[in-house]
């Protein structure tokens, strides 16, 4: 039996569009084993939206992997325990891709290294800001180029806490990407380049006082806020309640705040969110610095 545990991820972190991402302490767990033939998928959280046929993203990734190594896909049973909510900007698709790659790698005894899986996952997803932190943990800064993806992983201090505000409505990544302009001004490009660089350097140095400025964005959040009721008001409230930095998680609609005082922030934010028309839940998470883990017959492999 193969067991894979994959963290949720928050992409962009404000200015690092399609480049920066961070793993969070929220996990999907998948069990996989070979069966005589065919495909069996059991969804243990009862989510009716997860496909249990060939359209299942974990299974599709396994098929992609076997196709690439030129071997036939064996009969497979998958058991999914998903804690990462779907279509909320917390990397649920990336978690499926990462789980599928790890399962196929172990099942086919291919022994590709983690580094090779990082590159494969970035190619499948098309941008590295969810799959790279999901595989490696921490905060990662990645840049795709023609032949591969260059990246740096930064460990995130345990002293940082993240309030994750998750609404009860979804937003498809496709819709959220279609809302973006094809071209931006030089001013906006400079605004984002300076903040993305400041964010990366500040996280490496531990200069957390920079986060308010370093998490600002002009490339995607202003356009996506129109698709997310009360986004700007919630982010403003988060600052009022003492957040050091705030941003949209991935393509949204989940929002994140970097916070100091977990108890006070949660109390005030929950009270504010209760006044809104949409339902929001608040989860207090930290960064996961380890990334996805794999057990084979209960023995931790990586
Ligand atoms: N960087 C991506 C986006 C993350 O913001 O669209 C979601 O896949």
PDB file of C-alpha atoms and ligand atoms in Angstrom:
ATOM      1  CA  UNK A   1       0.000   0.000   0.000  1.00  0.00           C
ATOM      2  CA  UNK A   2       1.282   3.476  -0.922  1.00  0.00           C
ATOM      3  CA  UNK A   3       0.237   6.483   1.188  1.00  0.00           C
ATOM      4  CA  UNK A   4       0.828  10.064   0.049  1.00  0.00           C
ATOM      5  CA  UNK A   5       0.188  13.193   2.116  1.00  0.00           C
ATOM      6  CA  UNK A   6       0.205  16.492   0.184  1.00  0.00           C
ATOM      7  CA  UNK A   7      -0.121  20.019   1.626  1.00  0.00           C
ATOM      8  CA  UNK A   8      -2.420  22.768   0.409  1.00  0.00           C
ATOM      9  CA  UNK A   9      -0.635  25.699  -1.217  1.00  0.00           C
ATOM     10  CA  UNK A  10      -1.222  29.412  -1.588  1.00  0.00           C
ATOM     11  CA  UNK A  11       0.065  30.746  -4.903  1.00  0.00           C
ATOM     12  CA  UNK A  12       1.166  34.273  -5.910  1.00  0.00           C
ATOM     13  CA  UNK A  13       1.270  35.592  -2.298  1.00  0.00           C
ATOM     14  CA  UNK A  14       0.279  38.954  -3.752  1.00  0.00           C
ATOM     15  CA  UNK A  15       2.904  40.087  -6.275  1.00  0.00           C
ATOM     16  CA  UNK A  16       4.520  36.764  -7.286  1.00  0.00           C
ATOM     17  CA  UNK A  17       1.989  35.898  -9.999  1.00  0.00           C
ATOM     18  CA  UNK A  18       2.639  32.403 -11.433  1.00  0.00           C
ATOM     19  CA  UNK A  19       5.977  32.273  -9.584  1.00  0.00           C
ATOM     20  CA  UNK A  20       5.807  32.420  -5.767  1.00  0.00           C
ATOM     21  CA  UNK A  21       3.866  29.948  -3.607  1.00  0.00           C
ATOM     22  CA  UNK A  22       3.861  28.479  -0.101  1.00  0.00           C
ATOM     23  CA  UNK A  23       2.765  25.170   1.431  1.00  0.00           C
ATOM     24  CA  UNK A  24       0.263  25.253   4.318  1.00  0.00           C
ATOM     25  CA  UNK A  25      -0.557  22.877   7.170  1.00  0.00           C
ATOM     26  CA  UNK A  26      -3.725  21.506   5.540  1.00  0.00           C
ATOM     27  CA  UNK A  27      -3.468  18.114   3.813  1.00  0.00           C
ATOM     28  CA  UNK A  28      -4.972  15.656   1.363  1.00  0.00           C
ATOM     29  CA  UNK A  29      -4.149  12.001   1.999  1.00  0.00           C
ATOM     30  CA  UNK A  30      -4.324   9.375  -0.749  1.00  0.00           C
ATOM     31  CA  UNK A  31      -3.907   5.597  -0.392  1.00  0.00           C
ATOM     32  CA  UNK A  32      -3.109   3.612  -3.537  1.00  0.00           C
ATOM     33  CA  UNK A  33      -2.616  -0.048  -4.355  1.00  0.00           C
ATOM     34  CA  UNK A  34      -2.497  -2.272  -7.409  1.00  0.00           C
ATOM     35  CA  UNK A  35      -5.556  -4.398  -8.121  1.00  0.00           C
ATOM     36  CA  UNK A  36      -6.021  -7.117 -10.739  1.00  0.00           C
ATOM     37  CA  UNK A  37      -7.529  -4.776 -13.324  1.00  0.00           C
ATOM     38  CA  UNK A  38      -9.519  -1.584 -13.831  1.00  0.00           C
ATOM     39  CA  UNK A  39      -9.935   1.441 -11.580  1.00  0.00           C
ATOM     40  CA  UNK A  40     -11.628   1.810  -8.181  1.00  0.00           C
ATOM     41  CA  UNK A  41     -11.788   5.223  -6.525  1.00  0.00           C
ATOM     42  CA  UNK A  42     -13.222   5.706  -3.058  1.00  0.00           C
ATOM     43  CA  UNK A  43     -13.780   9.286  -1.841  1.00  0.00           C
ATOM     44  CA  UNK A  44     -13.788   9.197   1.945  1.00  0.00           C
ATOM     45  CA  UNK A  45     -14.935  12.760   2.570  1.00  0.00           C
ATOM     46  CA  UNK A  46     -18.031  12.095   0.496  1.00  0.00           C
ATOM     47  CA  UNK A  47     -17.410  15.089  -1.846  1.00  0.00           C
ATOM     48  CA  UNK A  48     -19.731  14.330  -4.790  1.00  0.00           C
ATOM     49  CA  UNK A  49     -17.771  16.621  -7.140  1.00  0.00           C
ATOM     50  CA  UNK A  50     -14.637  14.477  -7.269  1.00  0.00           C
ATOM     51  CA  UNK A  51     -14.719  12.192 -10.339  1.00  0.00           C
ATOM     52  CA  UNK A  52     -14.405   8.493  -9.558  1.00  0.00           C
ATOM     53  CA  UNK A  53     -13.682   7.484 -13.170  1.00  0.00           C
ATOM     54  CA  UNK A  54     -10.896   8.119 -15.711  1.00  0.00           C
ATOM     55  CA  UNK A  55     -11.471  11.888 -15.303  1.00  0.00           C
ATOM     56  CA  UNK A  56     -10.083  11.805 -11.753  1.00  0.00           C
ATOM     57  CA  UNK A  57      -7.032  14.124 -11.765  1.00  0.00           C
ATOM     58  CA  UNK A  58      -4.863  11.826  -9.627  1.00  0.00           C
ATOM     59  CA  UNK A  59      -5.620   8.935 -11.985  1.00  0.00           C
ATOM     60  CA  UNK A  60      -5.054  11.110 -15.076  1.00  0.00           C
ATOM     61  CA  UNK A  61      -1.635  12.085 -13.690  1.00  0.00           C
ATOM     62  CA  UNK A  62      -0.789   8.422 -13.021  1.00  0.00           C
ATOM     63  CA  UNK A  63      -1.737   7.590 -16.641  1.00  0.00           C
ATOM     64  CA  UNK A  64       0.390  10.520 -17.910  1.00  0.00           C
ATOM     65  CA  UNK A  65       3.375   9.211 -15.917  1.00  0.00           C
ATOM     66  CA  UNK A  66       3.016   5.600 -17.138  1.00  0.00           C
ATOM     67  CA  UNK A  67       2.600   6.847 -20.708  1.00  0.00           C
ATOM     68  CA  UNK A  68       5.846   8.786 -20.381  1.00  0.00           C
ATOM     69  CA  UNK A  69       7.812   5.791 -19.112  1.00  0.00           C
ATOM     70  CA  UNK A  70       6.266   3.582 -21.822  1.00  0.00           C
ATOM     71  CA  UNK A  71       4.579   1.084 -19.466  1.00  0.00           C
ATOM     72  CA  UNK A  72       0.900   0.034 -19.322  1.00  0.00           C
ATOM     73  CA  UNK A  73      -1.128   1.437 -16.411  1.00  0.00           C
ATOM     74  CA  UNK A  74      -1.882  -1.348 -13.893  1.00  0.00           C
ATOM     75  CA  UNK A  75      -5.256  -1.893 -12.206  1.00  0.00           C
ATOM     76  CA  UNK A  76      -5.442   0.669  -9.374  1.00  0.00           C
ATOM     77  CA  UNK A  77      -7.483   1.326  -6.241  1.00  0.00           C
ATOM     78  CA  UNK A  78      -7.335   4.901  -4.873  1.00  0.00           C
ATOM     79  CA  UNK A  79      -8.755   6.055  -1.551  1.00  0.00           C
ATOM     80  CA  UNK A  80      -8.922   9.870  -1.243  1.00  0.00           C
ATOM     81  CA  UNK A  81      -9.251  11.806   2.018  1.00  0.00           C
ATOM     82  CA  UNK A  82      -9.432  15.449   0.927  1.00  0.00           C
ATOM     83  CA  UNK A  83      -9.152  18.298   3.421  1.00  0.00           C
ATOM     84  CA  UNK A  84      -8.196  20.879   0.774  1.00  0.00           C
ATOM     85  CA  UNK A  85     -11.403  22.497  -0.509  1.00  0.00           C
ATOM     86  CA  UNK A  86     -11.887  22.455  -4.286  1.00  0.00           C
ATOM     87  CA  UNK A  87     -11.852  25.508  -6.594  1.00  0.00           C
ATOM     88  CA  UNK A  88     -10.995  27.838  -3.703  1.00  0.00           C
ATOM     89  CA  UNK A  89      -7.416  28.845  -4.585  1.00  0.00           C
ATOM     90  CA  UNK A  90      -5.697  26.455  -2.173  1.00  0.00           C
ATOM     91  CA  UNK A  91      -3.947  24.222  -4.697  1.00  0.00           C
ATOM     92  CA  UNK A  92      -6.304  21.233  -4.735  1.00  0.00           C
ATOM     93  CA  UNK A  93      -5.454  20.472  -8.403  1.00  0.00           C
ATOM     94  CA  UNK A  94      -1.728  20.738  -7.728  1.00  0.00           C
ATOM     95  CA  UNK A  95      -2.165  18.386  -4.743  1.00  0.00           C
ATOM     96  CA  UNK A  96      -3.771  15.811  -7.096  1.00  0.00           C
ATOM     97  CA  UNK A  97      -0.924  16.174  -9.618  1.00  0.00           C
ATOM     98  CA  UNK A  98       1.698  15.768  -6.892  1.00  0.00           C
ATOM     99  CA  UNK A  99      -0.129  12.761  -5.383  1.00  0.00           C
ATOM    100  CA  UNK A 100      -0.473  11.151  -8.828  1.00  0.00           C
ATOM    101  CA  UNK A 101       3.231  11.605  -9.639  1.00  0.00           C
ATOM    102  CA  UNK A 102       4.362  10.200  -6.282  1.00  0.00           C
ATOM    103  CA  UNK A 103       1.987   7.218  -6.544  1.00  0.00           C
ATOM    104  CA  UNK A 104       3.023   6.392 -10.115  1.00  0.00           C
ATOM    105  CA  UNK A 105       6.716   6.821  -9.266  1.00  0.00           C
ATOM    106  CA  UNK A 106       6.444   4.400  -6.328  1.00  0.00           C
ATOM    107  CA  UNK A 107       4.079   1.929  -8.035  1.00  0.00           C
ATOM    108  CA  UNK A 108       6.182   1.653 -11.200  1.00  0.00           C
ATOM    109  CA  UNK A 109       9.394   1.558  -9.139  1.00  0.00           C
ATOM    110  CA  UNK A 110      10.807   4.256 -11.401  1.00  0.00           C
ATOM    111  CA  UNK A 111      12.786   5.993  -8.644  1.00  0.00           C
ATOM    112  CA  UNK A 112      12.669   9.459 -10.206  1.00  0.00           C
ATOM    113  CA  UNK A 113      14.177  11.936  -7.747  1.00  0.00           C
ATOM    114  CA  UNK A 114      12.113  14.645  -6.022  1.00  0.00           C
ATOM    115  CA  UNK A 115      13.918  17.170  -8.223  1.00  0.00           C
ATOM    116  CA  UNK A 116      12.733  15.347 -11.355  1.00  0.00           C
ATOM    117  CA  UNK A 117       9.163  15.231 -10.007  1.00  0.00           C
ATOM    118  CA  UNK A 118       9.310  19.008  -9.338  1.00  0.00           C
ATOM    119  CA  UNK A 119      10.149  19.589 -12.998  1.00  0.00           C
ATOM    120  CA  UNK A 120       7.455  17.173 -14.253  1.00  0.00           C
ATOM    121  CA  UNK A 121       4.795  18.725 -12.015  1.00  0.00           C
ATOM    122  CA  UNK A 122       5.630  22.267 -13.190  1.00  0.00           C
ATOM    123  CA  UNK A 123       5.344  21.167 -16.836  1.00  0.00           C
ATOM    124  CA  UNK A 124       1.939  19.535 -16.194  1.00  0.00           C
ATOM    125  CA  UNK A 125       0.526  22.525 -14.273  1.00  0.00           C
ATOM    126  CA  UNK A 126       2.090  25.096 -16.644  1.00  0.00           C
ATOM    127  CA  UNK A 127       3.250  27.356 -13.802  1.00  0.00           C
ATOM    128  CA  UNK A 128       5.254  26.274 -10.751  1.00  0.00           C
ATOM    129  CA  UNK A 129       3.660  28.255  -7.910  1.00  0.00           C
ATOM    130  CA  UNK A 130       1.467  25.473  -6.489  1.00  0.00           C
ATOM    131  CA  UNK A 131       3.196  22.214  -7.434  1.00  0.00           C
ATOM    132  CA  UNK A 132       6.713  23.234  -6.285  1.00  0.00           C
ATOM    133  CA  UNK A 133       5.782  24.152  -2.685  1.00  0.00           C
ATOM    134  CA  UNK A 134       3.387  21.157  -2.560  1.00  0.00           C
ATOM    135  CA  UNK A 135       6.344  18.860  -3.328  1.00  0.00           C
ATOM    136  CA  UNK A 136       9.057  20.643  -1.343  1.00  0.00           C
ATOM    137  CA  UNK A 137       7.272  22.634   1.364  1.00  0.00           C
ATOM    138  CA  UNK A 138       8.191  26.165   2.441  1.00  0.00           C
ATOM    139  CA  UNK A 139       7.895  29.156   0.164  1.00  0.00           C
ATOM    140  CA  UNK A 140       9.228  28.677  -3.352  1.00  0.00           C
ATOM    141  CA  UNK A 141      10.113  31.195  -6.034  1.00  0.00           C
ATOM    142  CA  UNK A 142      10.078  29.615  -9.482  1.00  0.00           C
ATOM    143  CA  UNK A 143      10.715  30.727 -13.051  1.00  0.00           C
ATOM    144  CA  UNK A 144       9.780  28.595 -16.063  1.00  0.00           C
ATOM    145  CA  UNK A 145      12.079  28.685 -19.053  1.00  0.00           C
ATOM    146  CA  UNK A 146      12.162  26.629 -22.228  1.00  0.00           C
ATOM    147  CA  UNK A 147      13.933  23.539 -20.937  1.00  0.00           C
ATOM    148  CA  UNK A 148      13.202  23.526 -17.211  1.00  0.00           C
ATOM    149  CA  UNK A 149      12.117  25.515 -14.148  1.00  0.00           C
ATOM    150  CA  UNK A 150      14.615  27.308 -11.930  1.00  0.00           C
ATOM    151  CA  UNK A 151      13.595  27.793  -8.311  1.00  0.00           C
ATOM    152  CA  UNK A 152      14.664  28.606  -4.779  1.00  0.00           C
ATOM    153  CA  UNK A 153      13.012  27.228  -1.633  1.00  0.00           C
ATOM    154  CA  UNK A 154      12.876  29.409   1.465  1.00  0.00           C
ATOM    155  CA  UNK A 155      12.017  27.986   4.890  1.00  0.00           C
ATOM    156  CA  UNK A 156       9.181  29.933   6.474  1.00  0.00           C
ATOM    157  CA  UNK A 157       9.612  30.707  10.206  1.00  0.00           C
ATOM    158  CA  UNK A 158       7.304  28.777  12.581  1.00  0.00           C
ATOM    159  CA  UNK A 159       6.536  32.101  14.272  1.00  0.00           C
ATOM    160  CA  UNK A 160       4.433  33.171  11.263  1.00  0.00           C
ATOM    161  CA  UNK A 161       0.723  32.336  11.359  1.00  0.00           C
ATOM    162  CA  UNK A 162      -1.678  32.575   8.455  1.00  0.00           C
ATOM    163  CA  UNK A 163      -5.383  33.265   8.785  1.00  0.00           C
ATOM    164  CA  UNK A 164      -7.083  31.596   5.838  1.00  0.00           C
ATOM    165  CA  UNK A 165     -10.544  32.967   5.015  1.00  0.00           C
ATOM    166  CA  UNK A 166     -12.414  30.424   2.866  1.00  0.00           C
ATOM    167  CA  UNK A 167     -15.826  31.327   1.390  1.00  0.00           C
ATOM    168  CA  UNK A 168     -18.637  28.901   0.647  1.00  0.00           C
ATOM    169  CA  UNK A 169     -18.595  29.874  -3.050  1.00  0.00           C
ATOM    170  CA  UNK A 170     -16.117  28.681  -5.676  1.00  0.00           C
ATOM    171  CA  UNK A 171     -14.210  30.514  -8.414  1.00  0.00           C
ATOM    172  CA  UNK A 172     -12.769  28.576 -11.331  1.00  0.00           C
ATOM    173  CA  UNK A 173      -9.142  29.307 -12.172  1.00  0.00           C
ATOM    174  CA  UNK A 174     -10.141  29.612 -15.824  1.00  0.00           C
ATOM    175  CA  UNK A 175     -12.649  32.370 -15.048  1.00  0.00           C
ATOM    176  CA  UNK A 176     -10.160  34.120 -12.740  1.00  0.00           C
ATOM    177  CA  UNK A 177      -7.436  34.018 -15.423  1.00  0.00           C
ATOM    178  CA  UNK A 178      -9.803  35.221 -18.135  1.00  0.00           C
ATOM    179  CA  UNK A 179     -10.497  38.316 -16.000  1.00  0.00           C
ATOM    180  CA  UNK A 180      -6.871  39.471 -16.389  1.00  0.00           C
ATOM    181  CA  UNK A 181      -5.728  42.001 -18.997  1.00  0.00           C
ATOM    182  CA  UNK A 182      -3.475  40.827 -21.837  1.00  0.00           C
ATOM    183  CA  UNK A 183      -1.130  43.781 -21.293  1.00  0.00           C
ATOM    184  CA  UNK A 184      -0.157  45.888 -18.274  1.00  0.00           C
ATOM    185  CA  UNK A 185       1.553  49.255 -17.892  1.00  0.00           C
ATOM    186  CA  UNK A 186       5.263  49.589 -17.199  1.00  0.00           C
ATOM    187  CA  UNK A 187       4.325  51.252 -13.902  1.00  0.00           C
ATOM    188  CA  UNK A 188       2.315  48.218 -12.781  1.00  0.00           C
ATOM    189  CA  UNK A 189       5.053  45.830 -13.935  1.00  0.00           C
ATOM    190  CA  UNK A 190       7.634  47.779 -11.894  1.00  0.00           C
ATOM    191  CA  UNK A 191       5.254  47.878  -8.907  1.00  0.00           C
ATOM    192  CA  UNK A 192       4.963  44.069  -8.950  1.00  0.00           C
ATOM    193  CA  UNK A 193       8.598  43.269  -9.773  1.00  0.00           C
ATOM    194  CA  UNK A 194       9.766  45.415  -6.838  1.00  0.00           C
ATOM    195  CA  UNK A 195       7.270  43.841  -4.402  1.00  0.00           C
ATOM    196  CA  UNK A 196       7.909  40.257  -5.529  1.00  0.00           C
ATOM    197  CA  UNK A 197      11.649  40.767  -5.055  1.00  0.00           C
ATOM    198  CA  UNK A 198      11.045  42.460  -1.674  1.00  0.00           C
ATOM    199  CA  UNK A 199       8.795  39.569  -0.587  1.00  0.00           C
ATOM    200  CA  UNK A 200      11.363  36.905  -1.495  1.00  0.00           C
ATOM    201  CA  UNK A 201      14.259  38.772   0.137  1.00  0.00           C
ATOM    202  CA  UNK A 202      12.240  39.669   3.250  1.00  0.00           C
ATOM    203  CA  UNK A 203      11.169  36.053   3.810  1.00  0.00           C
ATOM    204  CA  UNK A 204      14.785  34.917   3.425  1.00  0.00           C
ATOM    205  CA  UNK A 205      16.045  37.564   5.863  1.00  0.00           C
ATOM    206  CA  UNK A 206      13.156  37.367   8.309  1.00  0.00           C
ATOM    207  CA  UNK A 207      12.244  41.044   7.713  1.00  0.00           C
ATOM    208  CA  UNK A 208       8.557  40.517   8.435  1.00  0.00           C
ATOM    209  CA  UNK A 209       7.868  44.236   8.898  1.00  0.00           C
ATOM    210  CA  UNK A 210       8.175  44.573   5.095  1.00  0.00           C
ATOM    211  CA  UNK A 211       5.250  42.234   4.446  1.00  0.00           C
ATOM    212  CA  UNK A 212       2.566  44.904   4.281  1.00  0.00           C
ATOM    213  CA  UNK A 213       4.256  46.460   1.225  1.00  0.00           C
ATOM    214  CA  UNK A 214       5.830  43.221  -0.037  1.00  0.00           C
ATOM    215  CA  UNK A 215       2.437  41.490  -0.471  1.00  0.00           C
ATOM    216  CA  UNK A 216       0.907  44.263  -2.589  1.00  0.00           C
ATOM    217  CA  UNK A 217      -0.123  43.449  -6.153  1.00  0.00           C
ATOM    218  CA  UNK A 218      -1.361  45.231  -9.257  1.00  0.00           C
ATOM    219  CA  UNK A 219      -1.239  42.420 -11.819  1.00  0.00           C
ATOM    220  CA  UNK A 220      -4.156  40.202 -10.817  1.00  0.00           C
ATOM    221  CA  UNK A 221      -5.888  41.103  -7.520  1.00  0.00           C
ATOM    222  CA  UNK A 222      -7.549  44.366  -8.703  1.00  0.00           C
ATOM    223  CA  UNK A 223      -9.188  42.467 -11.598  1.00  0.00           C
ATOM    224  CA  UNK A 224     -10.157  39.414  -9.576  1.00  0.00           C
ATOM    225  CA  UNK A 225     -11.627  41.416  -6.697  1.00  0.00           C
ATOM    226  CA  UNK A 226     -14.613  42.115  -8.980  1.00  0.00           C
ATOM    227  CA  UNK A 227     -15.356  38.372  -8.951  1.00  0.00           C
ATOM    228  CA  UNK A 228     -15.106  38.002  -5.161  1.00  0.00           C
ATOM    229  CA  UNK A 229     -17.807  39.805  -3.143  1.00  0.00           C
ATOM    230  CA  UNK A 230     -16.314  41.858  -0.269  1.00  0.00           C
ATOM    231  CA  UNK A 231     -12.696  40.879  -1.039  1.00  0.00           C
ATOM    232  CA  UNK A 232     -11.285  44.399  -0.592  1.00  0.00           C
ATOM    233  CA  UNK A 233     -13.363  45.042   2.529  1.00  0.00           C
ATOM    234  CA  UNK A 234     -12.187  41.779   4.145  1.00  0.00           C
ATOM    235  CA  UNK A 235      -8.532  42.526   3.336  1.00  0.00           C
ATOM    236  CA  UNK A 236      -8.928  46.051   4.783  1.00  0.00           C
ATOM    237  CA  UNK A 237     -10.492  44.605   7.942  1.00  0.00           C
ATOM    238  CA  UNK A 238      -7.623  42.110   8.225  1.00  0.00           C
ATOM    239  CA  UNK A 239      -5.161  45.039   8.259  1.00  0.00           C
ATOM    240  CA  UNK A 240      -7.295  46.853  10.820  1.00  0.00           C
ATOM    241  CA  UNK A 241      -7.145  43.711  13.024  1.00  0.00           C
ATOM    242  CA  UNK A 242      -3.324  43.750  12.853  1.00  0.00           C
ATOM    243  CA  UNK A 243      -2.386  41.625   9.830  1.00  0.00           C
ATOM    244  CA  UNK A 244       1.206  42.204   8.653  1.00  0.00           C
ATOM    245  CA  UNK A 245       0.321  41.367   5.059  1.00  0.00           C
ATOM    246  CA  UNK A 246      -2.776  40.289   3.136  1.00  0.00           C
ATOM    247  CA  UNK A 247      -3.389  38.713  -0.265  1.00  0.00           C
ATOM    248  CA  UNK A 248      -5.651  36.656  -2.473  1.00  0.00           C
ATOM    249  CA  UNK A 249      -4.749  32.959  -2.339  1.00  0.00           C
ATOM    250  CA  UNK A 250      -3.897  31.774  -5.864  1.00  0.00           C
ATOM    251  CA  UNK A 251      -6.726  32.565  -8.262  1.00  0.00           C
ATOM    252  CA  UNK A 252      -9.083  32.936  -5.266  1.00  0.00           C
ATOM    253  CA  UNK A 253     -11.606  33.183  -3.809  1.00  0.00           C
ATOM    254  CA  UNK A 254      -9.799  32.303  -0.519  1.00  0.00           C
ATOM    255  CA  UNK A 255      -8.020  35.226   1.211  1.00  0.00           C
ATOM    256  CA  UNK A 256      -4.926  35.095   3.432  1.00  0.00           C
ATOM    257  CA  UNK A 257      -3.607  37.318   6.200  1.00  0.00           C
ATOM    258  CA  UNK A 258      -0.190  37.036   7.837  1.00  0.00           C
ATOM    259  CA  UNK A 259      -0.864  37.578  11.523  1.00  0.00           C
ATOM    260  CA  UNK A 260       0.760  37.953  14.923  1.00  0.00           C
ATOM    261  CA  UNK A 261      -2.017  37.545  17.438  1.00  0.00           C
ATOM    262  CA  UNK A 262      -3.931  34.398  16.455  1.00  0.00           C
ATOM    263  CA  UNK A 263      -6.676  34.505  19.099  1.00  0.00           C
ATOM    264  CA  UNK A 264      -7.660  38.188  18.808  1.00  0.00           C
ATOM    265  CA  UNK A 265      -7.511  38.174  15.012  1.00  0.00           C
ATOM    266  CA  UNK A 266      -9.710  35.097  14.722  1.00  0.00           C
ATOM    267  CA  UNK A 267     -12.326  36.459  17.117  1.00  0.00           C
ATOM    268  CA  UNK A 268     -12.555  39.831  15.352  1.00  0.00           C
ATOM    269  CA  UNK A 269     -12.497  38.399  11.821  1.00  0.00           C
ATOM    270  CA  UNK A 270     -15.134  35.728  12.534  1.00  0.00           C
ATOM    271  CA  UNK A 271     -17.410  38.430  14.012  1.00  0.00           C
ATOM    272  CA  UNK A 272     -16.912  40.632  10.930  1.00  0.00           C
ATOM    273  CA  UNK A 273     -17.446  37.805   8.421  1.00  0.00           C
ATOM    274  CA  UNK A 274     -20.707  36.895  10.184  1.00  0.00           C
ATOM    275  CA  UNK A 275     -22.089  40.289   9.105  1.00  0.00           C
ATOM    276  CA  UNK A 276     -21.635  39.471   5.382  1.00  0.00           C
ATOM    277  CA  UNK A 277     -24.107  37.844   2.998  1.00  0.00           C
ATOM    278  CA  UNK A 278     -21.736  35.032   2.007  1.00  0.00           C
ATOM    279  CA  UNK A 279     -20.547  32.425   4.507  1.00  0.00           C
ATOM    280  CA  UNK A 280     -16.805  32.442   5.246  1.00  0.00           C
ATOM    281  CA  UNK A 281     -14.833  30.157   7.558  1.00  0.00           C
ATOM    282  CA  UNK A 282     -11.511  31.114   9.132  1.00  0.00           C
ATOM    283  CA  UNK A 283      -8.732  28.559   9.589  1.00  0.00           C
ATOM    284  CA  UNK A 284      -5.484  29.320  11.391  1.00  0.00           C
ATOM    285  CA  UNK A 285      -2.585  27.601   9.617  1.00  0.00           C
ATOM    286  CA  UNK A 286       1.198  27.736   9.475  1.00  0.00           C
ATOM    287  CA  UNK A 287       3.628  27.079   6.658  1.00  0.00           C
ATOM    288  CA  UNK A 288       4.510  23.446   6.000  1.00  0.00           C
ATOM    289  CA  UNK A 289       8.275  23.322   5.440  1.00  0.00           C
ATOM    290  CA  UNK A 290       8.482  19.621   4.535  1.00  0.00           C
ATOM    291  CA  UNK A 291       6.226  19.181   1.496  1.00  0.00           C
ATOM    292  CA  UNK A 292       4.573  15.969   0.294  1.00  0.00           C
ATOM    293  CA  UNK A 293       5.421  12.734   2.101  1.00  0.00           C
ATOM    294  CA  UNK A 294       5.279   9.168   0.814  1.00  0.00           C
ATOM    295  CA  UNK A 295       4.979   5.910   2.751  1.00  0.00           C
ATOM    296  CA  UNK A 296       5.313   2.475   1.174  1.00  0.00           C
ATOM    297  CA  UNK A 297       3.903  -0.305   3.369  1.00  0.00           C
ATOM    298  CA  UNK A 298       3.867   2.143   6.279  1.00  0.00           C
ATOM    299  CA  UNK A 299       7.551   3.006   5.923  1.00  0.00           C
ATOM    300  CA  UNK A 300       8.281   6.698   5.292  1.00  0.00           C
ATOM    301  CA  UNK A 301      10.303   6.924   2.050  1.00  0.00           C
ATOM    302  CA  UNK A 302      10.505  10.662   1.392  1.00  0.00           C
TER     303      UNK A 302
HETATM  304  N1  LIG B   1      -0.826  31.620 -10.370  1.00  0.00           N
HETATM  305  C1  LIG B   1      -2.101  31.023 -10.667  1.00  0.00           C
HETATM  306  C2  LIG B   1      -3.140  32.123 -10.873  1.00  0.00           C
HETATM  307  C3  LIG B   1      -2.512  30.145  -9.518  1.00  0.00           C
HETATM  308  O1  LIG B   1      -3.131  33.077 -10.094  1.00  0.00           O
HETATM  309  O2  LIG B   1      -3.937  32.047 -11.801  1.00  0.00           O
HETATM  310  C4  LIG B   1      -3.759  29.366  -9.794  1.00  0.00           C
HETATM  311  O3  LIG B   1      -3.494  28.245 -10.558  1.00  0.00           O
END
